[in-house]
CSV table of C-alpha atoms in Angstrom, one decimal:
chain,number,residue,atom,x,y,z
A,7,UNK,CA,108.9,61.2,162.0
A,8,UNK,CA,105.8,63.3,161.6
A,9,UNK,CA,105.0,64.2,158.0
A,10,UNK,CA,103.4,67.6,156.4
A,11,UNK,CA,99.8,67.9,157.2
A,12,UNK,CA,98.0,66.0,154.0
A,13,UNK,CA,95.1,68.0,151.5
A,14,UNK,CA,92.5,67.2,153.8
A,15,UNK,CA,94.1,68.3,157.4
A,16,UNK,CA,95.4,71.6,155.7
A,17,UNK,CA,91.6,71.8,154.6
A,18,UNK,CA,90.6,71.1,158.5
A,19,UNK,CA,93.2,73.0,159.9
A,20,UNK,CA,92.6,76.1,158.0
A,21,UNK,CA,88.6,76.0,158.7
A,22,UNK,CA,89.5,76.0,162.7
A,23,UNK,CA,92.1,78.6,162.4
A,24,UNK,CA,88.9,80.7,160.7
A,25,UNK,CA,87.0,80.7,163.9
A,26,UNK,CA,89.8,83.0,165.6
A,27,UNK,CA,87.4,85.8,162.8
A,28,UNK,CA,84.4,85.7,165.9
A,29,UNK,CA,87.0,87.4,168.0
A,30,UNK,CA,88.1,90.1,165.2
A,31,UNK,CA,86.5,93.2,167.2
A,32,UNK,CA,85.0,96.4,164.7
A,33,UNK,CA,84.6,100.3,166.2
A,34,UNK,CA,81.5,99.7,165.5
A,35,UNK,CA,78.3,98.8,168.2
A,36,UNK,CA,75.2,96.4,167.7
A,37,UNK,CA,72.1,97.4,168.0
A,38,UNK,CA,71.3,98.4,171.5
A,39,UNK,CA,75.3,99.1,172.0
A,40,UNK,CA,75.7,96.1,174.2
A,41,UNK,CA,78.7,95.1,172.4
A,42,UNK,CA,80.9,95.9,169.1
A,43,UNK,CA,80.5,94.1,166.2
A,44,UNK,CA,83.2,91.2,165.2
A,45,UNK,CA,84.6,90.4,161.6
A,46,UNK,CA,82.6,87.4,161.1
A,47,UNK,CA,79.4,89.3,161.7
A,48,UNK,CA,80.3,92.1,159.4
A,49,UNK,CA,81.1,90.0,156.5
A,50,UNK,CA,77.7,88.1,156.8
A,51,UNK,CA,75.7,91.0,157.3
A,52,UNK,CA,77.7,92.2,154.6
A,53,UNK,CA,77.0,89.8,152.2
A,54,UNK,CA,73.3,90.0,152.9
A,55,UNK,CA,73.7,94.0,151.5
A,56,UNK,CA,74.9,92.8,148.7
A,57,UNK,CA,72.4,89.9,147.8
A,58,UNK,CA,69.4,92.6,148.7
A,59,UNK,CA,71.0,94.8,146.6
A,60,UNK,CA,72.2,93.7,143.9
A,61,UNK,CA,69.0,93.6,141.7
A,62,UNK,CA,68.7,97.3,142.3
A,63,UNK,CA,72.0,97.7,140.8
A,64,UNK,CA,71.1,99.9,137.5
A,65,UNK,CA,72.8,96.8,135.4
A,66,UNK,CA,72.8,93.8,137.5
A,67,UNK,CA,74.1,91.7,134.7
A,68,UNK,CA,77.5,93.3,135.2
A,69,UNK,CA,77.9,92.2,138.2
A,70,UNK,CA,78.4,88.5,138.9
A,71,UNK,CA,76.8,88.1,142.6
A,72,UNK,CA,78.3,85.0,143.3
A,73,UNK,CA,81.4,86.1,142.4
A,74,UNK,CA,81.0,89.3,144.6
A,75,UNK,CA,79.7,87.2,147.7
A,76,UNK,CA,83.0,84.9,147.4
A,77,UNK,CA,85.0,88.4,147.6
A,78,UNK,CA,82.9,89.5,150.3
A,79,UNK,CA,83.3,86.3,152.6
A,80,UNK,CA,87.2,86.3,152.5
A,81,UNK,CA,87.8,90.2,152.1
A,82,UNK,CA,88.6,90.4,155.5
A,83,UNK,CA,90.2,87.0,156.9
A,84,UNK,CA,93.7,88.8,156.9
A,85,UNK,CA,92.9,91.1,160.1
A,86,UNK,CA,93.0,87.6,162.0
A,87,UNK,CA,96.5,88.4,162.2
A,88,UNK,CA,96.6,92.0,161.1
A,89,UNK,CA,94.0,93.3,162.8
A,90,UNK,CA,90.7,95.4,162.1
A,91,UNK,CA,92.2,98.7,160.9
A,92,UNK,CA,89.5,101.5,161.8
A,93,UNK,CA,88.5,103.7,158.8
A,94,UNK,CA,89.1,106.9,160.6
A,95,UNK,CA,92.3,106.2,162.2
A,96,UNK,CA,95.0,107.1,160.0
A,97,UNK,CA,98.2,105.9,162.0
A,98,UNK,CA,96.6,102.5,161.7
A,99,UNK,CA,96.5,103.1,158.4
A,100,UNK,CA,100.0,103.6,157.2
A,101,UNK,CA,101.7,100.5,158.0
A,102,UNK,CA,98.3,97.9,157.5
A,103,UNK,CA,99.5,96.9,153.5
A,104,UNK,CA,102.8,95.4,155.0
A,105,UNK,CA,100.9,93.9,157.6
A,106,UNK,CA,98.3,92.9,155.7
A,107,UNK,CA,100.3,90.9,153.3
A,108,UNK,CA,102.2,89.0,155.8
A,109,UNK,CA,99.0,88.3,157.3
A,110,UNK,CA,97.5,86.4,153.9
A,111,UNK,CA,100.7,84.7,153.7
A,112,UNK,CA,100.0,83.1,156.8
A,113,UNK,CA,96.6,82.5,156.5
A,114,UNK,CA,96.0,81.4,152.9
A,115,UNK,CA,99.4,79.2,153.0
A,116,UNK,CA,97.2,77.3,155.4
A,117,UNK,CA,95.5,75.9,152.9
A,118,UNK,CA,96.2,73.1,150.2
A,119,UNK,CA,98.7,75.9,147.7
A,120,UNK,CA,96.0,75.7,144.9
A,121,UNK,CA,93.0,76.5,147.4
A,122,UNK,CA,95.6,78.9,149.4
A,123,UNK,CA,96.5,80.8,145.8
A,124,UNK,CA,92.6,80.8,144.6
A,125,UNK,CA,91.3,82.3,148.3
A,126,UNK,CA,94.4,84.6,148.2
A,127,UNK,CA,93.8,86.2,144.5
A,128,UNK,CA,90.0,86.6,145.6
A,129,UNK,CA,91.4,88.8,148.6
A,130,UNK,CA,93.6,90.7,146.4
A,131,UNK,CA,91.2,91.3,143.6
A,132,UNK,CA,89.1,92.8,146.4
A,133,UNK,CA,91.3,94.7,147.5
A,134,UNK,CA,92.1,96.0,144.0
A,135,UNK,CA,88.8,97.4,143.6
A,136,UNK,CA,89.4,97.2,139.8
A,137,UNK,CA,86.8,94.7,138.7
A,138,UNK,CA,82.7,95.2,139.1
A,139,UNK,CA,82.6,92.9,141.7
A,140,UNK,CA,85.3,93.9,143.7
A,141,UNK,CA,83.7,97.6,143.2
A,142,UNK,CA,80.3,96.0,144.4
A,143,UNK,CA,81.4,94.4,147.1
A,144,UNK,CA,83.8,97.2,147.9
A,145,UNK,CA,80.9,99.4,148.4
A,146,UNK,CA,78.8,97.0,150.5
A,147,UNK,CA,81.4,96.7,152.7
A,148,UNK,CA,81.6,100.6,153.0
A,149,UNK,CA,77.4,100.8,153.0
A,150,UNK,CA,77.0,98.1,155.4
A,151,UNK,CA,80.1,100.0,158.4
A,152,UNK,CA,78.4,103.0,157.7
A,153,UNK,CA,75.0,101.6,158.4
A,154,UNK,CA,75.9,100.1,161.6
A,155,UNK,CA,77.2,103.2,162.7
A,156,UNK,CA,73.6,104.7,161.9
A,157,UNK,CA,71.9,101.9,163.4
A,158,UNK,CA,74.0,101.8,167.0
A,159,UNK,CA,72.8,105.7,167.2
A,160,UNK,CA,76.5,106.9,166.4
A,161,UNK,CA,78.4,105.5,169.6
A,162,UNK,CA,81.6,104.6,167.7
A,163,UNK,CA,81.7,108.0,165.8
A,164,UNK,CA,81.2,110.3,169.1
A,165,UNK,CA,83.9,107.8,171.1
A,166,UNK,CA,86.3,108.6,168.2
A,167,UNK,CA,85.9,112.0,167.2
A,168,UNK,CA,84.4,111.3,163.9
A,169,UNK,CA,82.2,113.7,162.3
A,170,UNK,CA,79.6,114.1,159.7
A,171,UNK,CA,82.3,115.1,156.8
A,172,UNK,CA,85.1,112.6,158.3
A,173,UNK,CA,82.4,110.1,157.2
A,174,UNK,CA,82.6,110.6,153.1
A,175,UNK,CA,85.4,108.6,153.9
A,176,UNK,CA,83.1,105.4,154.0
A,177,UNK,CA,80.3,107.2,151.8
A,178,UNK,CA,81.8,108.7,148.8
A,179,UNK,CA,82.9,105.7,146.8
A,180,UNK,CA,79.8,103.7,147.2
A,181,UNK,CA,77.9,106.8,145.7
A,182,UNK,CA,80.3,106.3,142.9
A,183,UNK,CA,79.7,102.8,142.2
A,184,UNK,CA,75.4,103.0,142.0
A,185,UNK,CA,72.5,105.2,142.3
A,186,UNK,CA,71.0,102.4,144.4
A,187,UNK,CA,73.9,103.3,147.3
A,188,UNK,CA,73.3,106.8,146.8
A,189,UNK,CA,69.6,107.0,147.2
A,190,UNK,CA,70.1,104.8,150.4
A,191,UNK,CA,73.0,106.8,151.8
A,192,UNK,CA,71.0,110.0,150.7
A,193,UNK,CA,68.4,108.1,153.7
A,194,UNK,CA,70.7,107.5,156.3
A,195,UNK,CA,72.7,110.5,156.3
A,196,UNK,CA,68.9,112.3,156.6
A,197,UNK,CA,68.0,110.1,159.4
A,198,UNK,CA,71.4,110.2,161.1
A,199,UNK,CA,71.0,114.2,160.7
A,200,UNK,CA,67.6,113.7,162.2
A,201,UNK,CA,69.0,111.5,165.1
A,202,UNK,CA,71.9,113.6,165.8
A,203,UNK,CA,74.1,111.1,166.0
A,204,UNK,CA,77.2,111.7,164.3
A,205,UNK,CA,80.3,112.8,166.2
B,10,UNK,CA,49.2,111.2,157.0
B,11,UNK,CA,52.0,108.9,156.9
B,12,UNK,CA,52.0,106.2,153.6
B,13,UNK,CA,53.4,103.0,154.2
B,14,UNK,CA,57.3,102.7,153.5
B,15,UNK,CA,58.2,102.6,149.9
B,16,UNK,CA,60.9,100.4,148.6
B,17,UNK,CA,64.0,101.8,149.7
B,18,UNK,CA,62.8,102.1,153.5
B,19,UNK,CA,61.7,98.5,153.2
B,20,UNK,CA,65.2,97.5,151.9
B,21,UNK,CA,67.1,99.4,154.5
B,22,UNK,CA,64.0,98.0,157.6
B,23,UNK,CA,65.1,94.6,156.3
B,24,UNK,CA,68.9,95.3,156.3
B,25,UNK,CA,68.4,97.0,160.3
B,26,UNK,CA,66.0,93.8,161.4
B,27,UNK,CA,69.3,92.1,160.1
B,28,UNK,CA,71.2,93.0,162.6
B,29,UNK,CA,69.2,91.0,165.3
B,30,UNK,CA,70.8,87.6,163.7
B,31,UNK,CA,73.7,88.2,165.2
B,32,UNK,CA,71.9,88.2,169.0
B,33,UNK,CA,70.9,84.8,168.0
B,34,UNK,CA,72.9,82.2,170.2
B,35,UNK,CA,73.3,78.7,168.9
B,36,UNK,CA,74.4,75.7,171.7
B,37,UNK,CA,77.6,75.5,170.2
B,38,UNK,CA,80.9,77.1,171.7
B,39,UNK,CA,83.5,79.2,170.2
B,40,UNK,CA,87.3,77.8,170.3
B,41,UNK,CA,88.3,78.2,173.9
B,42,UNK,CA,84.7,78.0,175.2
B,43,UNK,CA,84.3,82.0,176.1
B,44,UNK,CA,81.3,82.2,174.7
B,45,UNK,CA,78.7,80.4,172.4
B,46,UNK,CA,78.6,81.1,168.8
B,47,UNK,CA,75.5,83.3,167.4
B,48,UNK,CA,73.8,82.6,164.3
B,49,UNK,CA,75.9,85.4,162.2
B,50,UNK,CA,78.9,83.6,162.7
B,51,UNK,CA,78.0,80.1,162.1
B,52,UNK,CA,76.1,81.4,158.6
B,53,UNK,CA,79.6,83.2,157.8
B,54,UNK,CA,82.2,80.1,158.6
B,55,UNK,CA,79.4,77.8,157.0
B,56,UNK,CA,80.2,79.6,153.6
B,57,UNK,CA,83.4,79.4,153.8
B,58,UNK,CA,83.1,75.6,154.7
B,59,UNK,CA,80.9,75.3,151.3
B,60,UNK,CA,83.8,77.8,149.4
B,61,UNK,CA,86.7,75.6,150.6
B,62,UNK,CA,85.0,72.2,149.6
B,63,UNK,CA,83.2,73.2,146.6
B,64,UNK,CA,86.2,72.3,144.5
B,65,UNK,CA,87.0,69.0,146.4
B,66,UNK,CA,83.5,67.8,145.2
B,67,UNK,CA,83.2,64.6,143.0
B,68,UNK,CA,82.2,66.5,140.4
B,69,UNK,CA,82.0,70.6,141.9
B,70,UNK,CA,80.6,71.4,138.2
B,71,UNK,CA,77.4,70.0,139.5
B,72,UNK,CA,77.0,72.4,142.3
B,73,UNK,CA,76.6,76.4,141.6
B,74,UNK,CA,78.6,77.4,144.4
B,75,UNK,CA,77.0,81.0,143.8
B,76,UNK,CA,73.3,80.1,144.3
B,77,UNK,CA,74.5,77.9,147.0
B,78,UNK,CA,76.2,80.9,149.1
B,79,UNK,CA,73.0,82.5,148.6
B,80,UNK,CA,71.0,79.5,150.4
B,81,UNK,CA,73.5,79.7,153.2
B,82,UNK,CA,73.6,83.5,153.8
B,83,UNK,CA,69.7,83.4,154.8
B,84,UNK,CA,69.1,80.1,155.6
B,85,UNK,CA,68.6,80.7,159.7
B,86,UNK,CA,67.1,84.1,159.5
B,87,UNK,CA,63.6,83.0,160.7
B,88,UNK,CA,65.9,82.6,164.1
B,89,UNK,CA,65.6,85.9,164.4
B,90,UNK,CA,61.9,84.9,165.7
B,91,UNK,CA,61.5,81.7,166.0
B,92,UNK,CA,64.9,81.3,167.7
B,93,UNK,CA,67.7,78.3,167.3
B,94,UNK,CA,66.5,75.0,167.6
B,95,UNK,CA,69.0,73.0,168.7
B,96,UNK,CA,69.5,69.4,166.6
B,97,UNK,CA,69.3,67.1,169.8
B,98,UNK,CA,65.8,69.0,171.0
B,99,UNK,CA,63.2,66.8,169.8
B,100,UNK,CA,60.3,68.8,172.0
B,101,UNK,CA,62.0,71.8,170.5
B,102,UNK,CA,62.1,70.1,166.8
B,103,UNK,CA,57.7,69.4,167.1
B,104,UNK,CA,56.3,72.9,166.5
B,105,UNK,CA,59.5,74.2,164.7
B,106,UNK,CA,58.5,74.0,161.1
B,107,UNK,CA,54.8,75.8,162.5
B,108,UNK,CA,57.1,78.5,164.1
B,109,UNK,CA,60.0,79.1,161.2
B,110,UNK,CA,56.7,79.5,158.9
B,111,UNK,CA,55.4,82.4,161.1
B,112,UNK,CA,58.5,83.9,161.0
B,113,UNK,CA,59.3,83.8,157.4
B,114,UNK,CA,56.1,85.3,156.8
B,115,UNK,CA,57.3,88.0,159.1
B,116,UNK,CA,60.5,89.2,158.3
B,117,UNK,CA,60.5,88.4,154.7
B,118,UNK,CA,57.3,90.1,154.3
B,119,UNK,CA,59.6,93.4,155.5
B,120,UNK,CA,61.0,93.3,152.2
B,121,UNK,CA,59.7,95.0,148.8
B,122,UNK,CA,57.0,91.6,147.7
B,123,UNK,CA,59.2,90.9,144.6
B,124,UNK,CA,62.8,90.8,146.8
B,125,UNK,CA,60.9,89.1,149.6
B,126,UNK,CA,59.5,86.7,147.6
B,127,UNK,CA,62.8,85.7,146.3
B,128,UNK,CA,65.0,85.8,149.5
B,129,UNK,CA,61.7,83.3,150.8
B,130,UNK,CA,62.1,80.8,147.6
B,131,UNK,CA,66.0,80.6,149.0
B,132,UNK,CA,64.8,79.4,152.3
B,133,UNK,CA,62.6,77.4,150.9
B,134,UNK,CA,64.9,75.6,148.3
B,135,UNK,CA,67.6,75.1,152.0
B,136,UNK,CA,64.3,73.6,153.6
B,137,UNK,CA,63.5,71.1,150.8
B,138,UNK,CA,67.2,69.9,150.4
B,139,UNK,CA,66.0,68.6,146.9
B,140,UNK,CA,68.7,70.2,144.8
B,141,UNK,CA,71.9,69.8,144.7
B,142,UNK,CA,72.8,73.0,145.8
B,143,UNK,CA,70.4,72.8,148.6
B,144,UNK,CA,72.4,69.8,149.7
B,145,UNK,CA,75.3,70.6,149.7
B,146,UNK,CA,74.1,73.6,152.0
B,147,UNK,CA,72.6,71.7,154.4
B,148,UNK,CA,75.8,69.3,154.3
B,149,UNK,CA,77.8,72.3,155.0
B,150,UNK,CA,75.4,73.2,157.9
B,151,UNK,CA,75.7,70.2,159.5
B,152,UNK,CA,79.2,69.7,158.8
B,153,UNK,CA,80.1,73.8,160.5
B,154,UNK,CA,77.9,72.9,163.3
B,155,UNK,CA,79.9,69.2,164.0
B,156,UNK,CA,82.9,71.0,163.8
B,157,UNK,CA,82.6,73.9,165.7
B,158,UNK,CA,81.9,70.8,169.0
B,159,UNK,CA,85.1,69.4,167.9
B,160,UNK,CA,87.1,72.4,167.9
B,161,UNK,CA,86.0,74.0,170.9
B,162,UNK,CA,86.5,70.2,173.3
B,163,UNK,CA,82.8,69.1,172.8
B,164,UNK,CA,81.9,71.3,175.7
B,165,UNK,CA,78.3,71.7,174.7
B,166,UNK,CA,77.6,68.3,173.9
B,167,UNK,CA,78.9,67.1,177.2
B,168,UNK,CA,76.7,69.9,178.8
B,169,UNK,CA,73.7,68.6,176.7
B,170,UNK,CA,74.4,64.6,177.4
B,171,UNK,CA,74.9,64.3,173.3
B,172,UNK,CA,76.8,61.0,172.9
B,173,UNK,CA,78.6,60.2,170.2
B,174,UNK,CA,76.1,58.2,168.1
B,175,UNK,CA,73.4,61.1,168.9
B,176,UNK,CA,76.0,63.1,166.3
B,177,UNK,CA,75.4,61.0,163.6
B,178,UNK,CA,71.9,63.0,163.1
B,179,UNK,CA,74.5,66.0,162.6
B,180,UNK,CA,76.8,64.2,160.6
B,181,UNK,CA,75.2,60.6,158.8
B,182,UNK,CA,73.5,63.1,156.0
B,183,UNK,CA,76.5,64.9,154.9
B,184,UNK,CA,78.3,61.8,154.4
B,185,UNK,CA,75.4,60.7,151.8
B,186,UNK,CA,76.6,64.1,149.9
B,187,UNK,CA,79.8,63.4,149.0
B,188,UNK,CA,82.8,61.6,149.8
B,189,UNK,CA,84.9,65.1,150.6
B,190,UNK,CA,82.6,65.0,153.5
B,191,UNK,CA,82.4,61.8,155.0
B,192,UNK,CA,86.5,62.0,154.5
B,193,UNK,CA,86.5,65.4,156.5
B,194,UNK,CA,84.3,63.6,159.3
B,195,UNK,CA,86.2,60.8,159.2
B,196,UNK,CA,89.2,62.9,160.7
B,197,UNK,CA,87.2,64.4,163.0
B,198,UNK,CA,85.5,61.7,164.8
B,199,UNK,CA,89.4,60.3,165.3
B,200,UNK,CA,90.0,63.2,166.8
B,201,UNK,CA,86.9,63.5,168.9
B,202,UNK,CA,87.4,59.9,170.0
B,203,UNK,CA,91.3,61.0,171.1
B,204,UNK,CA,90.5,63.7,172.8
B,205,UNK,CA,87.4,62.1,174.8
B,206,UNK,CA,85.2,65.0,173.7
B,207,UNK,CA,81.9,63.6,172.9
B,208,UNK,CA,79.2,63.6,175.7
């Protein structure tokens, strides 16, 4: 009789099922438009917004970085089984909670339960966008999709329709969180104006 | 005339030139062997290696798991210049401290001095493995980079004639960490050995 995988093969198991993340495909293009940008990719370039900005934050003391980065680096793990759900698309949009939570069921209950219940309440308090790191890294993750929109020329927004307004979608809320995202978005949108890229 | 960029267009040059990271193709294979894994991806499944065994740590109190991210998230950005060196490489390994220090000065020195100066120290403090976050980094690095050959059938070490006592450069320092690790490898290496996969 085989038993239940032990703490450490849960642990293993869990940290191979992660590398399924790589092949999580964004809208979104690289640089030179070659291909779109994956999950994995996202969050690290993500996370690297969030270290470069958070001493321009007007307070950085409310805002526990290492706390934020921990939010940043599992906020998305749930679309290996759900899926990315684009922004713009709001059909996708409607039924991604449900799937969503049936996807962190799966995914975090890989895990040892205490590990699987400490990842799983980092996702949710991201997702709850109630705390100042969740609101930080909530906007990163905004600034940084809009940003690789900006820096792929646009390709994604003109292949789906999406125009300069549809985009306060992605831009309003970091605005709200810090001057430091508004004075950079107040850049991009002038250089993506400049460019002619939106859709 | 035009000035030189002032701090926000240094910030978002930085946060562009990012982007290139994820171009950066390491030797190892993604499950299922499609495709190698770039240096984006390994930085992003590395932290989540170091989030997942922080708490299984002798004593994780020891360990700020915050600053540690942080060492993780830019450790392999000179790559972007001075490209991967692969572990098993020693030509490669001779003039790669000469080339990583070009590059640093480089794309660091894109950044406002004070922010660039900081994101250096971080890749310095990886480099020097003295403290313990630095460490346990590096054991995380090491450990990813095993891992991701294990889970993806040892196809680039068999391509690259690595053996499997040449792995124990990858995996001999890690186990000195702590004992989470050399557990974790442990496993591994039984699997490895059942599955024939080393080179």
């Amino acid at each position: 009789m085989v038993g239940a995988p032990d703490r450490l093969q849960r642990i293993l198991d869990f940290l191979e099922f992660a590398d399924r993340f790589k092949f999580v495909e964004r809208r979104g293009y690289l640089t030179g438009g070659e291909r779109r940008e994956n999950d994995a990719e996202h969050c690290w370039h993500m996370a690297l917004v969030a270290m470069v900005l958070h001493g321009e934050l007007e307070d950085p003391a409310s805002v526990d970085l290492g706390k934020a980065l921990r939010l940043i680096l599992v906020h998305d793990l749930v679309e290996i089984e759900a899926g990315d759900t684009y922004a713009y698309d709001d059909a996708a949009i409607e039924g991604q909670e449900e799937r969503e939570q049936r996807a962190a069921d799966r995914i975090f209950g890989l895990l040892p339960d205490d590990l699987g219940a400490e990842m799983r309440a980092l996702w949710e308090e991201f997702e709850a966008r109630e705390t100042p790191e969740a609101r930080f890294a909530k906007a990163c993750d905004n600034f940084q999709g809009f940003m690789q929109n900006v820096i792929s020329g646009g390709r994604a927004w003109r292949e789906n329709g999406v125009g300069r307004e549809d985009t306060r979608r992605r831009t309003d809320f970091p605005r709200t969180v810090d001057p430091a995202f508004d004075a950079l978005l107040t850049r991009l949108y002038a250089r993506t104006d400049r460019e002619g890229s939106f859709g």
